[in-house]
Coordinates of C-alpha atoms and ligand atoms in Angstrom, one line a residue:
M1 CA -23.3 10.2 12.3
Q2 CA -23.7 10.3 8.8
T3 CA -21.0 12.1 6.5
E4 CA -20.4 11.6 2.8
G5 CA -16.5 12.3 0.7
I6 CA -14.3 10.0 -1.5
L7 CA -12.6 7.4 -0.3
S8 CA -9.3 7.5 -0.2
K9 CA -6.5 5.1 1.6
M10 CA -6.6 5.2 5.0
L11 CA -4.6 7.3 6.9
L12 CA -2.2 5.4 9.4
A13 CA 0.0 6.8 12.4
F14 CA 3.0 4.7 12.1
Q15 CA 2.2 4.4 16.5
T16 CA 1.3 0.9 19.1
P17 CA -1.0 0.4 18.1
I18 CA -1.7 1.6 14.8
Q19 CA -4.2 4.8 14.1
V20 CA -6.3 4.9 11.3
Y21 CA -8.5 7.6 10.1
A22 CA -10.7 7.5 7.0
E23 CA -11.2 11.2 5.6
A24 CA -15.8 11.6 5.2
G25 CA -15.6 14.7 3.3
A26 CA -15.7 17.8 6.2
H27 CA -14.6 14.2 9.0
L28 CA -12.2 13.4 9.4
L29 CA -13.2 9.4 11.4
H30 CA -11.5 8.1 13.3
L31 CA -12.2 4.8 13.1
N32 CA -9.8 3.0 16.5
G33 CA -12.9 4.1 18.4
Q34 CA -15.1 3.0 16.0
I35 CA -13.8 -1.5 17.1
G36 CA -16.8 -2.7 18.2
K37 CA -19.5 -0.8 16.9
P38 CA -21.9 -1.0 14.1
L39 CA -20.7 1.0 10.5
A40 CA -22.2 1.5 7.6
L41 CA -21.1 2.6 4.1
E42 CA -23.4 3.5 1.0
S43 CA -21.7 4.4 -2.3
T44 CA -23.6 6.6 -3.8
G45 CA -23.0 5.6 -7.4
T46 CA -20.2 7.8 -8.8
W47 CA -16.4 7.9 -8.9
T48 CA -14.0 10.1 -8.9
C49 CA -10.5 9.7 -11.1
K50 CA -7.7 11.1 -9.1
A51 CA -5.6 12.0 -12.0
C52 CA -7.9 13.6 -14.3
Q53 CA -10.3 15.1 -10.8
E54 CA -13.6 13.5 -13.2
T55 CA -16.6 12.1 -11.9
F56 CA -17.5 8.4 -13.8
T57 CA -20.2 5.4 -12.9
S58 CA -16.6 3.9 -12.5
L59 CA -13.2 4.0 -12.7
F60 CA -10.6 1.5 -14.5
R61 CA -7.4 0.7 -12.9
M62 CA -5.7 2.2 -9.4
G63 CA -8.1 5.4 -9.1
C64 CA -7.7 6.4 -12.4
C65 CA -10.0 6.2 -15.2
K66 CA -9.2 4.4 -18.5
R67 CA -8.3 7.4 -20.5
C68 CA -5.9 8.3 -16.7
F69 CA -4.9 4.8 -16.7
F70 CA -2.7 4.8 -19.5
E71 CA -1.8 8.1 -19.6
S72 CA -1.4 10.1 -16.0
P73 CA 2.1 9.9 -14.1
L74 CA -0.5 8.7 -11.4
A75 CA 0.0 5.2 -13.5
G76 CA 2.9 5.2 -15.2
D77 CA 4.9 1.8 -15.8
S78 CA 7.7 2.9 -12.5
I79 CA 5.2 2.5 -10.2
L80 CA 4.3 -0.5 -9.7
R81 CA 7.6 -1.8 -11.4
P82 CA 10.4 0.5 -10.2
E83 CA 13.0 -1.1 -11.9
L84 CA 11.1 0.7 -15.1
S85 CA 12.6 4.4 -13.8
T86 CA 14.1 6.2 -16.6
A87 CA 14.5 9.7 -14.9
H88 CA 17.4 8.9 -13.7
L89 CA 18.2 9.1 -17.5
G90 CA 16.5 12.0 -17.4
Q91 CA 14.2 10.1 -19.9
A92 CA 10.4 10.8 -19.4
D93 CA 8.3 7.7 -19.6
R94 CA 4.7 9.7 -19.1
D95 CA 5.4 13.8 -17.4
L96 CA 9.5 13.8 -16.3
D97 CA 8.4 17.0 -14.0
Y98 CA 6.4 14.6 -12.3
E99 CA 8.9 11.3 -12.8
A100 CA 11.9 13.1 -11.7
R101 CA 10.5 14.2 -7.7
Y102 CA 9.5 10.9 -7.8
Q103 CA 11.8 8.9 -9.2
L104 CA 14.8 10.7 -7.9
Q105 CA 14.5 10.7 -4.1
P106 CA 16.0 8.2 -1.8
H107 CA 14.5 4.7 -2.2
V108 CA 14.6 1.9 0.2
V109 CA 14.4 -2.0 -0.5
Y110 CA 13.2 -3.8 2.6
L111 CA 11.6 -7.3 3.5
A112 CA 8.4 -7.5 5.3
D113 CA 6.9 -10.4 7.0
S114 CA 3.9 -9.5 6.3
G115 CA 1.8 -13.0 6.3
G116 CA 5.0 -14.5 4.2
L117 CA 7.4 -13.0 3.5
K118 CA 8.3 -10.6 1.4
V119 CA 10.8 -7.5 -0.6
G120 CA 9.5 -4.7 -2.0
V121 CA 10.3 -0.8 -2.4
T122 CA 8.8 2.2 -1.7
R123 CA 10.7 6.1 -1.1
H124 CA 11.9 5.9 1.6
A125 CA 10.8 9.1 2.8
Q126 CA 7.2 7.0 2.9
R127 CA 8.3 3.9 4.2
H128 CA 6.5 3.9 7.9
T129 CA 3.5 4.2 5.8
R130 CA 3.9 1.9 3.2
W131 CA 4.4 -0.9 6.0
M132 CA 1.5 -0.3 7.3
D133 CA -0.9 0.3 4.3
Q134 CA 0.1 -3.6 3.2
G135 CA -0.6 -4.5 7.0
A136 CA 3.4 -5.7 6.9
S137 CA 4.3 -7.9 11.0
R138 CA 8.0 -7.1 10.6
V139 CA 10.3 -5.3 8.2
R140 CA 13.5 -4.5 7.8
V141 CA 15.2 -2.5 5.3
I142 CA 18.1 -4.5 3.6
A143 CA 19.0 -1.0 1.6
E144 CA 19.0 2.7 0.8
T145 CA 19.8 4.2 -2.7
T146 CA 19.5 7.3 -4.3
N147 CA 16.5 7.0 -6.5
R148 CA 13.9 5.0 -7.9
Y149 CA 15.4 3.1 -10.5
E150 CA 18.7 1.1 -7.8
A151 CA 16.5 0.3 -5.9
G152 CA 14.0 -1.6 -8.3
V153 CA 17.0 -3.7 -9.8
I154 CA 18.3 -4.8 -6.7
E155 CA 14.3 -5.8 -6.2
V156 CA 14.1 -7.6 -9.5
A157 CA 17.1 -10.0 -8.3
L158 CA 15.5 -10.3 -5.4
K159 CA 12.2 -11.8 -6.8
N160 CA 13.9 -14.8 -7.6
H161 CA 14.2 -15.5 -4.1
Y162 CA 11.3 -13.5 -2.6
S163 CA 8.0 -13.3 -3.3
D164 CA 6.9 -9.6 -4.1
K165 CA 3.1 -10.2 -3.2
T166 CA 1.3 -10.4 0.3
S167 CA -0.5 -12.6 0.9
W168 CA -3.7 -10.8 1.6
R169 CA -5.4 -13.9 3.7
H170 CA -2.4 -14.8 5.5
M171 CA -2.1 -11.2 6.7
L172 CA -5.4 -10.6 7.7
A173 CA -4.8 -13.7 10.1
G174 CA -1.7 -12.3 11.5
V175 CA 0.0 -15.2 10.0
Q176 CA 3.4 -14.1 10.5
S177 CA 6.8 -16.8 8.3
G178 CA 9.4 -15.6 11.3
E179 CA 12.5 -15.7 10.0
N180 CA 15.6 -13.7 12.3
L181 CA 15.0 -10.6 9.4
A182 CA 18.8 -9.5 10.5
E183 CA 19.7 -12.7 8.9
E184 CA 17.7 -13.0 6.2
A185 CA 19.4 -9.5 5.6
Q186 CA 23.0 -11.2 5.7
R187 CA 21.3 -13.7 3.0
A188 CA 19.9 -11.2 1.1
S189 CA 22.9 -9.7 0.6
H190 CA 24.5 -12.5 -2.1
F191 CA 21.8 -12.0 -4.4
F192 CA 22.4 -8.7 -4.8
P193 CA 23.6 -7.5 -8.3
E194 CA 27.6 -6.4 -8.4
E195 CA 26.3 -2.2 -9.7
V196 CA 24.3 -1.9 -6.8
A197 CA 26.0 -3.6 -4.6
R198 CA 27.1 -0.7 -2.5
F199 CA 23.5 0.6 -1.0
F200 CA 23.2 -2.8 0.4
V201 CA 22.7 -2.0 4.3
P202 CA 23.1 -3.7 7.3
N203 CA 21.9 -2.3 10.4
G204 CA 19.3 -1.3 7.7
E205 CA 16.2 -0.2 10.3
E206 CA 13.6 -2.9 12.2
V207 CA 10.4 -2.0 12.9
T208 CA 7.3 -4.4 14.8
L209 CA 4.1 -3.1 13.1
T210 CA 0.5 -3.7 15.9
Y211 CA -2.6 -3.2 14.4
P212 CA -5.9 -2.4 16.4
S213 CA -6.4 -6.1 16.7
D214 CA -5.7 -9.5 16.6
G215 CA -6.0 -11.6 13.4
A216 CA -9.4 -13.0 11.5
P217 CA -8.7 -16.7 10.3
K218 CA -11.5 -17.2 8.6
V219 CA -12.3 -13.3 5.8
T220 CA -14.3 -13.6 2.7
S221 CA -13.7 -10.0 0.5
V222 CA -16.1 -7.9 -0.6
K223 CA -16.4 -5.2 -2.7
L224 CA -18.8 -2.3 -2.7
E225 CA -20.9 -1.9 -6.0
A226 CA -22.7 1.3 -6.8
Y227 CA -25.7 1.9 -5.0
Q228 CA -24.8 -0.3 -2.4
R229 CA -24.7 -0.7 1.7
L230 CA -22.0 -2.7 2.8
E231 CA -23.6 -2.6 7.1
G232 CA -21.7 -4.8 9.9
V233 CA -20.4 -4.3 12.9
L234 CA -16.6 -3.5 12.4
A235 CA -14.3 -6.1 14.6
G236 CA -10.8 -4.6 13.1
I237 CA -8.7 -3.0 10.3
R238 CA -5.5 -4.1 9.2
G239 CA -3.7 -2.3 6.5
Q240 CA -6.0 -0.6 4.2
Y241 CA -8.8 -3.5 5.0
L242 CA -12.2 -3.1 7.1
I243 CA -12.4 -6.2 8.6
F244 CA -16.1 -7.1 9.8
S245 CA -17.8 -9.5 13.0
D246 CA -18.9 -11.6 10.0
G247 CA -15.6 -12.5 8.8
R248 CA -16.8 -9.9 5.6
V249 CA -13.3 -7.7 4.4
I250 CA -13.3 -5.0 2.3
N251 CA -10.2 -3.4 0.9
I252 CA -10.2 0.6 1.1
R253 CA -7.4 1.2 -1.5
A254 CA -9.5 -0.9 -3.6
H255 CA -12.2 2.1 -3.9
E256 CA -9.7 4.7 -4.1
G257 CA -12.7 8.0 -6.0
A258 CA -15.5 5.7 -4.1
H259 CA -18.2 8.9 -3.8
V260 CA -19.6 6.6 -0.7
R261 CA -21.6 7.7 2.7
W262 CA -20.7 6.5 6.1
T263 CA -22.8 6.1 9.1
V264 CA -20.8 5.6 11.9
Ligands
ZN1 ZN1 -9.1 10.5 -15.7

């Protein structure tokens, strides 16, 4: 079957194992069922910016054209750096209405084992999606805050003790650092700044995530350039990565906005 559409983040359903769907135009492809089978992705050479919805021959960053990357609230400072949130002060970065909706809602700070122990921040309602997208093996919530800024302040302090990046090679290899997350949470609580110490949760949610496939020890990351066709046997899926049987991997999220033709 062939179907065309604009690539967006794959939809990961919080089940055991995680179920993965790709939106492709009018179709929703259930990719768990494609493992072990041939799959091709072909770029048609055009891209759609997720902010202005205009079409370009390339995008700049974060699924946005250059203008939107610098002007749209979808690429504002608080997205990647929660501590720069200002909506709780009534101050706009780019669009206060959007930022208030995004920032002024419950957030969590978590420790994740995703090829190494890391700290992260996400919206409470979005947490399972975020952890699955990152390809984390195990996650534990260590703080529940009322907004994004408070979570960002905790994260900044914890960055002195934990990484805030996912090592994608280790993550794809299924490496686990194996710490006891309950003990790590207690250790982390000592690093909370005093003004946000009350947000620590000693009995935070802890989850183990199971992906549709085992790890891939040796991988090469590939990009889908204009008019290129990426074809192979789908060997696995972890986080937002498709893993082919020859070790090539593609980060679907990094290709958000690309117009592609799927063949399954
Ligand atoms: Zn744009």
